[in-house]
mmCIF file of C-alpha atoms in Angstrom:
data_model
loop_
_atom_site.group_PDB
_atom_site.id
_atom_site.type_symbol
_atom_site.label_atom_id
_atom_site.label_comp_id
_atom_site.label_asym_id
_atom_site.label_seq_id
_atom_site.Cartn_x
_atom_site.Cartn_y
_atom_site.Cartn_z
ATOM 1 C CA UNK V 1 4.165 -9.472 7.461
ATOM 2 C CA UNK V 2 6.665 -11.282 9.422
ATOM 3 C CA UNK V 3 8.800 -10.661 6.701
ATOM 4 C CA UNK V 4 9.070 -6.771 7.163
ATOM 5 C CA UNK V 5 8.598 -4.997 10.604
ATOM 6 C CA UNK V 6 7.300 -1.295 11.100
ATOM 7 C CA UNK V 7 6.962 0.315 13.920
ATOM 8 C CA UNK V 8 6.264 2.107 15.774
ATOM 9 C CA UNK V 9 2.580 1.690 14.776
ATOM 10 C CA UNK V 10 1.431 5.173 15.878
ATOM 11 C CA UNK V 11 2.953 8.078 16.576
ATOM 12 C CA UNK V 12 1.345 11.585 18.351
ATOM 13 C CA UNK V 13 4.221 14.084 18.323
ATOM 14 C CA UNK V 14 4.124 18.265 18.751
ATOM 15 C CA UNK V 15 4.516 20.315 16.056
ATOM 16 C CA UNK V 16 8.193 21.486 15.635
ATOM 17 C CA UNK V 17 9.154 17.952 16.916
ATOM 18 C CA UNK V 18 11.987 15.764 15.203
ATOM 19 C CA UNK V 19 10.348 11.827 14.280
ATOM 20 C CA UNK V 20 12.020 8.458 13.244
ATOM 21 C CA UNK V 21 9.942 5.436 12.065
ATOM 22 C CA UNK V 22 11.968 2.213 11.222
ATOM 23 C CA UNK V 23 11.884 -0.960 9.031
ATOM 24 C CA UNK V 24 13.247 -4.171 9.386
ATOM 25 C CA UNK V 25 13.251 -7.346 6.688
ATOM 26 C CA UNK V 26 14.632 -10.549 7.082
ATOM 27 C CA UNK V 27 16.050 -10.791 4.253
ATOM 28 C CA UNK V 28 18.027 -8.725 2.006
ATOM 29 C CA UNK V 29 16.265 -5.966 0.205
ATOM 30 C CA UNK V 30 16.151 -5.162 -3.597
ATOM 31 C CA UNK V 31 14.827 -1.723 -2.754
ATOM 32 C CA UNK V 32 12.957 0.110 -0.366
ATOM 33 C CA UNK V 33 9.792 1.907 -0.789
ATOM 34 C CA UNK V 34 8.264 4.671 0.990
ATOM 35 C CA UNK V 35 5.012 5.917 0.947
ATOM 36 C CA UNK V 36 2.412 7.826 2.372
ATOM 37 C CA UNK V 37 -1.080 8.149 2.323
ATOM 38 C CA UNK V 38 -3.815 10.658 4.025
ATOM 39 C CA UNK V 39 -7.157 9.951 4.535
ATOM 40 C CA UNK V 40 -9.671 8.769 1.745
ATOM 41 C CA UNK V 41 -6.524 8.934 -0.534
ATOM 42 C CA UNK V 42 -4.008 6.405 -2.794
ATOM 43 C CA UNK V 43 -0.472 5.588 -1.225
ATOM 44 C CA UNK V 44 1.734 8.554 -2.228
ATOM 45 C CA UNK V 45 5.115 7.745 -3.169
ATOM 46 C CA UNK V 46 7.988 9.309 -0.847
ATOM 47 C CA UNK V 47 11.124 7.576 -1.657
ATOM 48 C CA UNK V 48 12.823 4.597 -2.976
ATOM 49 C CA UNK V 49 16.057 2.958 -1.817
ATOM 50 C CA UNK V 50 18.186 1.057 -3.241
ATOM 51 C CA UNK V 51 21.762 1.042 -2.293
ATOM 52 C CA UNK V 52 24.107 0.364 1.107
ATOM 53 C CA UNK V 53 24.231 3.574 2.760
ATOM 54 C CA UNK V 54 22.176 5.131 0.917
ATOM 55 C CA UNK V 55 20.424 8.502 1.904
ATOM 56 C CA UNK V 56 17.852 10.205 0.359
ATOM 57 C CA UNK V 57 16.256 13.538 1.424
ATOM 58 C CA UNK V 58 13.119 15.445 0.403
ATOM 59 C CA UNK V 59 11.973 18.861 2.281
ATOM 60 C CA UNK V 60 11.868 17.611 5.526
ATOM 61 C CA UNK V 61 12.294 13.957 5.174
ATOM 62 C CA UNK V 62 15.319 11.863 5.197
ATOM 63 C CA UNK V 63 15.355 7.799 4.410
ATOM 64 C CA UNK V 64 17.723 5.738 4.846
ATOM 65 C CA UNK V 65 18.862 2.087 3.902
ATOM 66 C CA UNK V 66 21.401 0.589 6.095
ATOM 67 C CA UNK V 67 24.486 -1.115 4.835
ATOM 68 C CA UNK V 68 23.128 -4.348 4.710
ATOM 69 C CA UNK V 69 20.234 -3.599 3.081
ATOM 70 C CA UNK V 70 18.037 -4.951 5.785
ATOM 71 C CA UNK V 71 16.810 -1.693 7.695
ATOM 72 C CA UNK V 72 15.716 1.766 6.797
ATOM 73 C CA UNK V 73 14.732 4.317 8.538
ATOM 74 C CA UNK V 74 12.377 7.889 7.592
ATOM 75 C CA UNK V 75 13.260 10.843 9.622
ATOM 76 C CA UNK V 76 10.932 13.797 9.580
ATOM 77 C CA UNK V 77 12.554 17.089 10.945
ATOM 78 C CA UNK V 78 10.578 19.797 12.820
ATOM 79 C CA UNK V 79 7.060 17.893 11.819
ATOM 80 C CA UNK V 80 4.520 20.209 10.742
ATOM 81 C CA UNK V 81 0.669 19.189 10.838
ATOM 82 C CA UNK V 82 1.113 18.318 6.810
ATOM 83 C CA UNK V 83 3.050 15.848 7.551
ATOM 84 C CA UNK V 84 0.132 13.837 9.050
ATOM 85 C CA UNK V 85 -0.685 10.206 7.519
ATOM 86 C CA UNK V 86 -0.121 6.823 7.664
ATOM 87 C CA UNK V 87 3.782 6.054 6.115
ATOM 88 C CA UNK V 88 3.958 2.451 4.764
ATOM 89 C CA UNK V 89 7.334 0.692 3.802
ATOM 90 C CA UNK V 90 7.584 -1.502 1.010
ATOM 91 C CA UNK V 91 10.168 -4.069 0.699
ATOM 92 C CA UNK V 92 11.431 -5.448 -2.768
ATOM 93 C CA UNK V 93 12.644 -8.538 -2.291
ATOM 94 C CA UNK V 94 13.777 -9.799 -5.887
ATOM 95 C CA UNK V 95 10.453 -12.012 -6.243
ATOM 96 C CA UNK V 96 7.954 -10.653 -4.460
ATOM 97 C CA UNK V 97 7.384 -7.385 -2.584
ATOM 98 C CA UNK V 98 6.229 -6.879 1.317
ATOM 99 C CA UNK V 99 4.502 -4.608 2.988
ATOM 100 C CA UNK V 100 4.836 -2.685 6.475
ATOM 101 C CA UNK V 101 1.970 -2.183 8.138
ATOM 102 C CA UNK V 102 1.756 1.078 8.503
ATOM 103 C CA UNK V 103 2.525 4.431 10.799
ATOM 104 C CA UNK V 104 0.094 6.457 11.587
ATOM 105 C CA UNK V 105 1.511 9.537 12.506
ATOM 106 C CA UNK V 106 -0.352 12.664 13.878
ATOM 107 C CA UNK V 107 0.767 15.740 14.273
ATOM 108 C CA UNK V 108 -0.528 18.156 17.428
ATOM 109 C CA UNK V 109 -0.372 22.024 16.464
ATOM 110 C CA UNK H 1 -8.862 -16.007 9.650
ATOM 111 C CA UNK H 2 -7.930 -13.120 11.344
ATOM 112 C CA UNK H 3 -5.957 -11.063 8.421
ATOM 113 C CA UNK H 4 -7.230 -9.294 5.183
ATOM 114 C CA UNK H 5 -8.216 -12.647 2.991
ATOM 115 C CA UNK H 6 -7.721 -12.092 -0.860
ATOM 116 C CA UNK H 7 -8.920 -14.764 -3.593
ATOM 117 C CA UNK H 8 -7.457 -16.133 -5.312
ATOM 118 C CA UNK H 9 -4.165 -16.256 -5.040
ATOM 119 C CA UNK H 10 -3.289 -16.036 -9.042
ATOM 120 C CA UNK H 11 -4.713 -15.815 -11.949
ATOM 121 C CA UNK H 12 -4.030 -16.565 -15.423
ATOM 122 C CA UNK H 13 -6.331 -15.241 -17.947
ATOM 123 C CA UNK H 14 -6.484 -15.122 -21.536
ATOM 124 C CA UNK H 15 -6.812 -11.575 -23.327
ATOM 125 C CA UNK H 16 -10.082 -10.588 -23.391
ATOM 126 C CA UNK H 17 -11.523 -12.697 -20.234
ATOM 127 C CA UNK H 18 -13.103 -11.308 -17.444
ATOM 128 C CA UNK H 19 -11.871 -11.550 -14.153
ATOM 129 C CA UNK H 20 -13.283 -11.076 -10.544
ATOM 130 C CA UNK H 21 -10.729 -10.646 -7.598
ATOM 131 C CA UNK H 22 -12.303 -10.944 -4.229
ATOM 132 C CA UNK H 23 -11.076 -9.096 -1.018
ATOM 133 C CA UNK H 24 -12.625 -10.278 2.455
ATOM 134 C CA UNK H 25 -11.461 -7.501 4.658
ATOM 135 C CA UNK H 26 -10.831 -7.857 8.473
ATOM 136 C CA UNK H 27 -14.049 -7.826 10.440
ATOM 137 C CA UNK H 28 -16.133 -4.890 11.190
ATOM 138 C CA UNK H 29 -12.796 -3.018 9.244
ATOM 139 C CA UNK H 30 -14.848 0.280 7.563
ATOM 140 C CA UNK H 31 -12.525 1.281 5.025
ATOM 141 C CA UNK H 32 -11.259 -1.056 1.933
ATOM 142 C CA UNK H 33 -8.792 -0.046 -0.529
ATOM 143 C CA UNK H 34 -7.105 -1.759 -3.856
ATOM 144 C CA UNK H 35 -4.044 -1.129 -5.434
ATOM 145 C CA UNK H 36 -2.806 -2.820 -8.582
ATOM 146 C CA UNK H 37 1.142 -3.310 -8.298
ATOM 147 C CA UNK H 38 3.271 -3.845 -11.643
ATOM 148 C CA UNK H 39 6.228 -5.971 -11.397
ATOM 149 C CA UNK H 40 8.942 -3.976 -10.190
ATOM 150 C CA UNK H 41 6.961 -0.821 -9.287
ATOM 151 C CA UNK H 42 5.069 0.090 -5.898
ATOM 152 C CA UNK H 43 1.559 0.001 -5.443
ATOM 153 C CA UNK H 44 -0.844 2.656 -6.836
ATOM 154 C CA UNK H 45 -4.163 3.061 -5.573
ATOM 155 C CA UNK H 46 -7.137 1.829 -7.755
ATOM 156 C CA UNK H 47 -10.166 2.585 -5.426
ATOM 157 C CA UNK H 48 -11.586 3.411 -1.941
ATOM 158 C CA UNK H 49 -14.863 2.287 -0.517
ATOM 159 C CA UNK H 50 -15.923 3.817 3.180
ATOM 160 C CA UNK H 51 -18.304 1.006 3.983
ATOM 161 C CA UNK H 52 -20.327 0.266 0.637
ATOM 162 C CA UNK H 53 -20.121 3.264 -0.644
ATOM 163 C CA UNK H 54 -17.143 4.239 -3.367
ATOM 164 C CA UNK H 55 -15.801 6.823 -2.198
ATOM 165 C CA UNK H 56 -13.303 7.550 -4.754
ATOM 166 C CA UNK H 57 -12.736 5.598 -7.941
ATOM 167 C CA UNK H 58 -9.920 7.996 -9.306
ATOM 168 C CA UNK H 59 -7.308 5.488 -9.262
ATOM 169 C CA UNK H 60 -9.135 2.765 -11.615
ATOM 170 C CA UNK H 61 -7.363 3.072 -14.914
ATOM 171 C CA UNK H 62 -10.335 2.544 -17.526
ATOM 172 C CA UNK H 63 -13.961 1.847 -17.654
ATOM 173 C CA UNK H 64 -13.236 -1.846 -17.839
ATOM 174 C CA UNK H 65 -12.389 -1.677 -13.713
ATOM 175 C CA UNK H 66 -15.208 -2.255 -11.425
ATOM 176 C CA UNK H 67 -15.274 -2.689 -7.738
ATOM 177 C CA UNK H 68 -18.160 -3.360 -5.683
ATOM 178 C CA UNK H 69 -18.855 -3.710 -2.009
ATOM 179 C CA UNK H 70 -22.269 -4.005 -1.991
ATOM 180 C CA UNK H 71 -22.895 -4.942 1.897
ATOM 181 C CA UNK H 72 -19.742 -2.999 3.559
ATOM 182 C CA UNK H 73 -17.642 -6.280 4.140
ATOM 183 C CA UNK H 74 -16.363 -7.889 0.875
ATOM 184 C CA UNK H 75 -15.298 -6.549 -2.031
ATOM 185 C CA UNK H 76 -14.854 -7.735 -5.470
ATOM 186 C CA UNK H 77 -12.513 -6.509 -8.273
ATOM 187 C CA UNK H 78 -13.902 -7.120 -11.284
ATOM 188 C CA UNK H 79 -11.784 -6.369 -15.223
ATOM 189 C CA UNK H 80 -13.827 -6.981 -18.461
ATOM 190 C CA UNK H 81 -11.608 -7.876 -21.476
ATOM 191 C CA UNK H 82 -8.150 -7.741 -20.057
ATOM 192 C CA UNK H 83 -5.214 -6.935 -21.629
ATOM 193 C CA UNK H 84 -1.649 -7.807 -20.974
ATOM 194 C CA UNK H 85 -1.090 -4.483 -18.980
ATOM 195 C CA UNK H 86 -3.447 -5.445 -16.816
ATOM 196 C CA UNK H 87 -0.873 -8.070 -15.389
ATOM 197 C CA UNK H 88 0.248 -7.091 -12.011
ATOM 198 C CA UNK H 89 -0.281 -8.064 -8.115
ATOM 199 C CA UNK H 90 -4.330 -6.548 -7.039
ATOM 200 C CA UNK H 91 -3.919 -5.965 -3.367
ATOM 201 C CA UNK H 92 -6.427 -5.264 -0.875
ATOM 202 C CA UNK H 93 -5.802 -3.521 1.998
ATOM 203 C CA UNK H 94 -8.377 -2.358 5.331
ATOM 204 C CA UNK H 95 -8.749 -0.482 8.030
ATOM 205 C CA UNK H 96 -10.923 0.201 11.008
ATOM 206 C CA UNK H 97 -10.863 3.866 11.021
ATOM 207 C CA UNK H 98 -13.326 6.025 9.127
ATOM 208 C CA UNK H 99 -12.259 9.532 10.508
ATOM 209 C CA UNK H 100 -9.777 11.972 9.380
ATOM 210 C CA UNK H 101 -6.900 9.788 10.413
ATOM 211 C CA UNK H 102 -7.076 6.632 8.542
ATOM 212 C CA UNK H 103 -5.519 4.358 11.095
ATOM 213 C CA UNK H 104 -3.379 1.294 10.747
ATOM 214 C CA UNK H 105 -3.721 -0.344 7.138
ATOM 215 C CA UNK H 106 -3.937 -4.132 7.026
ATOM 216 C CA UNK H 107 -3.037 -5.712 3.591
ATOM 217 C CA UNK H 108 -4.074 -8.986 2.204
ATOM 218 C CA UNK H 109 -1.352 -11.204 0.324
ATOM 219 C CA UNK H 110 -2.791 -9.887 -3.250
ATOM 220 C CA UNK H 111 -4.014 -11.592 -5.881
ATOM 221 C CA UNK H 112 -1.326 -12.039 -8.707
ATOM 222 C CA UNK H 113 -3.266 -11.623 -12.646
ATOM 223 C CA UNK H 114 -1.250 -12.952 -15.567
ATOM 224 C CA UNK H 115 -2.954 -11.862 -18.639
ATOM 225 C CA UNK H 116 -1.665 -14.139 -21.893
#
C-alpha cells in the first residue's frame, strides 16, 4: 500500500552475510509488526514495535522503530539458510492496520 | 483491477448468520491465503489453497470455517452461525509462486465482519 513501503522486494544473499530490510509509513505508527512466513505456511510473528527508539532483538534479528515512529528496520546478522522466507511489515495505524508487501529473502549455502 | 480484490468491504451480521467473504486474487496468482485479524492484533493465518486444492486448513479456528476455491482463481470464505469473536478484518492475500520460495505476497484491502 502506498501507505507503507517495503523494500527491497527480494533479497539473494550468502550464507554468513549481514541483511537489512526497511519500512516506511506515511504516517505515524501505533506499532510495528513483523512477521515471517515460509512456504505453504501462516505469517509467523517476529516482533512488535512500539516505542521511539525502540530496539528489539531475537537470535539473530534486530528491529528497529525510528524516533518518529515512521520507519523500522529488521537486521539479520550472519544469515543462515533458516532464515529463508518472505518478512512482511505491518503497520498499526490507530484505525486501521497496513501491510508491506513483502521480502522475499533467500539464503545461498 | 490489477490488485488482490476482496468483497465486500464490511459486514455486519447478526449472531448466528452465515456469511460468505469473497477473495478475487491477482490473475494467474497460484497460491491464495486468508488471515482473520482481531482488532489490535496481527494477522494469523486461517488457510492456504495451492491452486484449488487446500493445502492446509490448520489455521481455521472451528468447523464452522469453510473456504473454497473450487476453479484455482476465487475464493470464498464462508462462517456458519457466527459469533461475536468472529469479528475481525478477513484478509486475502496471493502470490504467483508455487515453489519452495513463496514469492512476493499481494494482499487485498480485507473484508471487515462485525458480528452483533
Amino acid at each position: 500500500s502506498q501507505e507503507l513501503e517495503q523494500s527491497p522486494q527480494s533479497l539473494i544473499v550468502q550464507e554468513g552475510k549481514n541483511l537489512t530490510i526497511n519500512c516506511t509509513s506515511s504516517k505515524t505508527l501505533y506499532g510495528l509488526y513483523w512477521y515471517k512466513q515460509k512456504y505453504g505456511e501462516g505469517l509467523i510473528f517476529l516482533m512488535m514495535l512500539q516505542k521511539g527508539g525502540e530496539e528489539k532483538s531475537h537470535e539473530k534479528i534486530t528491529a528497529k522503530l525510528d524516533e518518529k515512529k515512521q520507519q523500522s528496520s529488521l537486521h539479520i546478522t550472519a544469515s543462515q539458510p533458516s532464515h529463508a522466507g518472505i518478512y512482511l511489515c505491518v503497520a498499526d495505524t490507530g484505525n486501521q492496520f497496513y501491510f508491506g508487501t513483502g521480502t522475499s529473502l533467500t539464503v545461498i549455502p | 483491477g490489477a490488485g488482490v480484490s476482496q468483497s465486500p468491504r464490511y459486514k455486519v451480521a447478526k449472531r448466528g448468520q452465515d456469511v460468505a467473504l469473497r477473495c478475487d486474487p491477482i490473475s494467474g496468482h497460484v497460491s491464495l491465503f486468508w488471515y482473520q485479524q482481531a482488532l489490535g492484533q496481527g494477522p494469523e493465518f486461517l488457510t492456504y489453497f495451492q491452486n484449488e486444492a487446500q493445502l492446509d486448513k490448520s489455521g481455521l479456528p472451528s468447523d464452522r470455517f469453510f473456504a473454497e476455491r473450487p476453479e484455482g482463481s476465487v475464493s470464498t470464505l464462508k462462517i456458519q452461525r457466527t459469533q461475536q469473536e468472529d469479528s475481525a478484518v478477513y484478509l486475502c492475500a496471493s502470490s504467483l509462486a508455487s515453489g519452495l520460495v513463496a514469492g512476493e505476497l499481494f494482499f487485498g484491502e480485507g473484508s471487515r465482519l462485525t458480528v452483533l
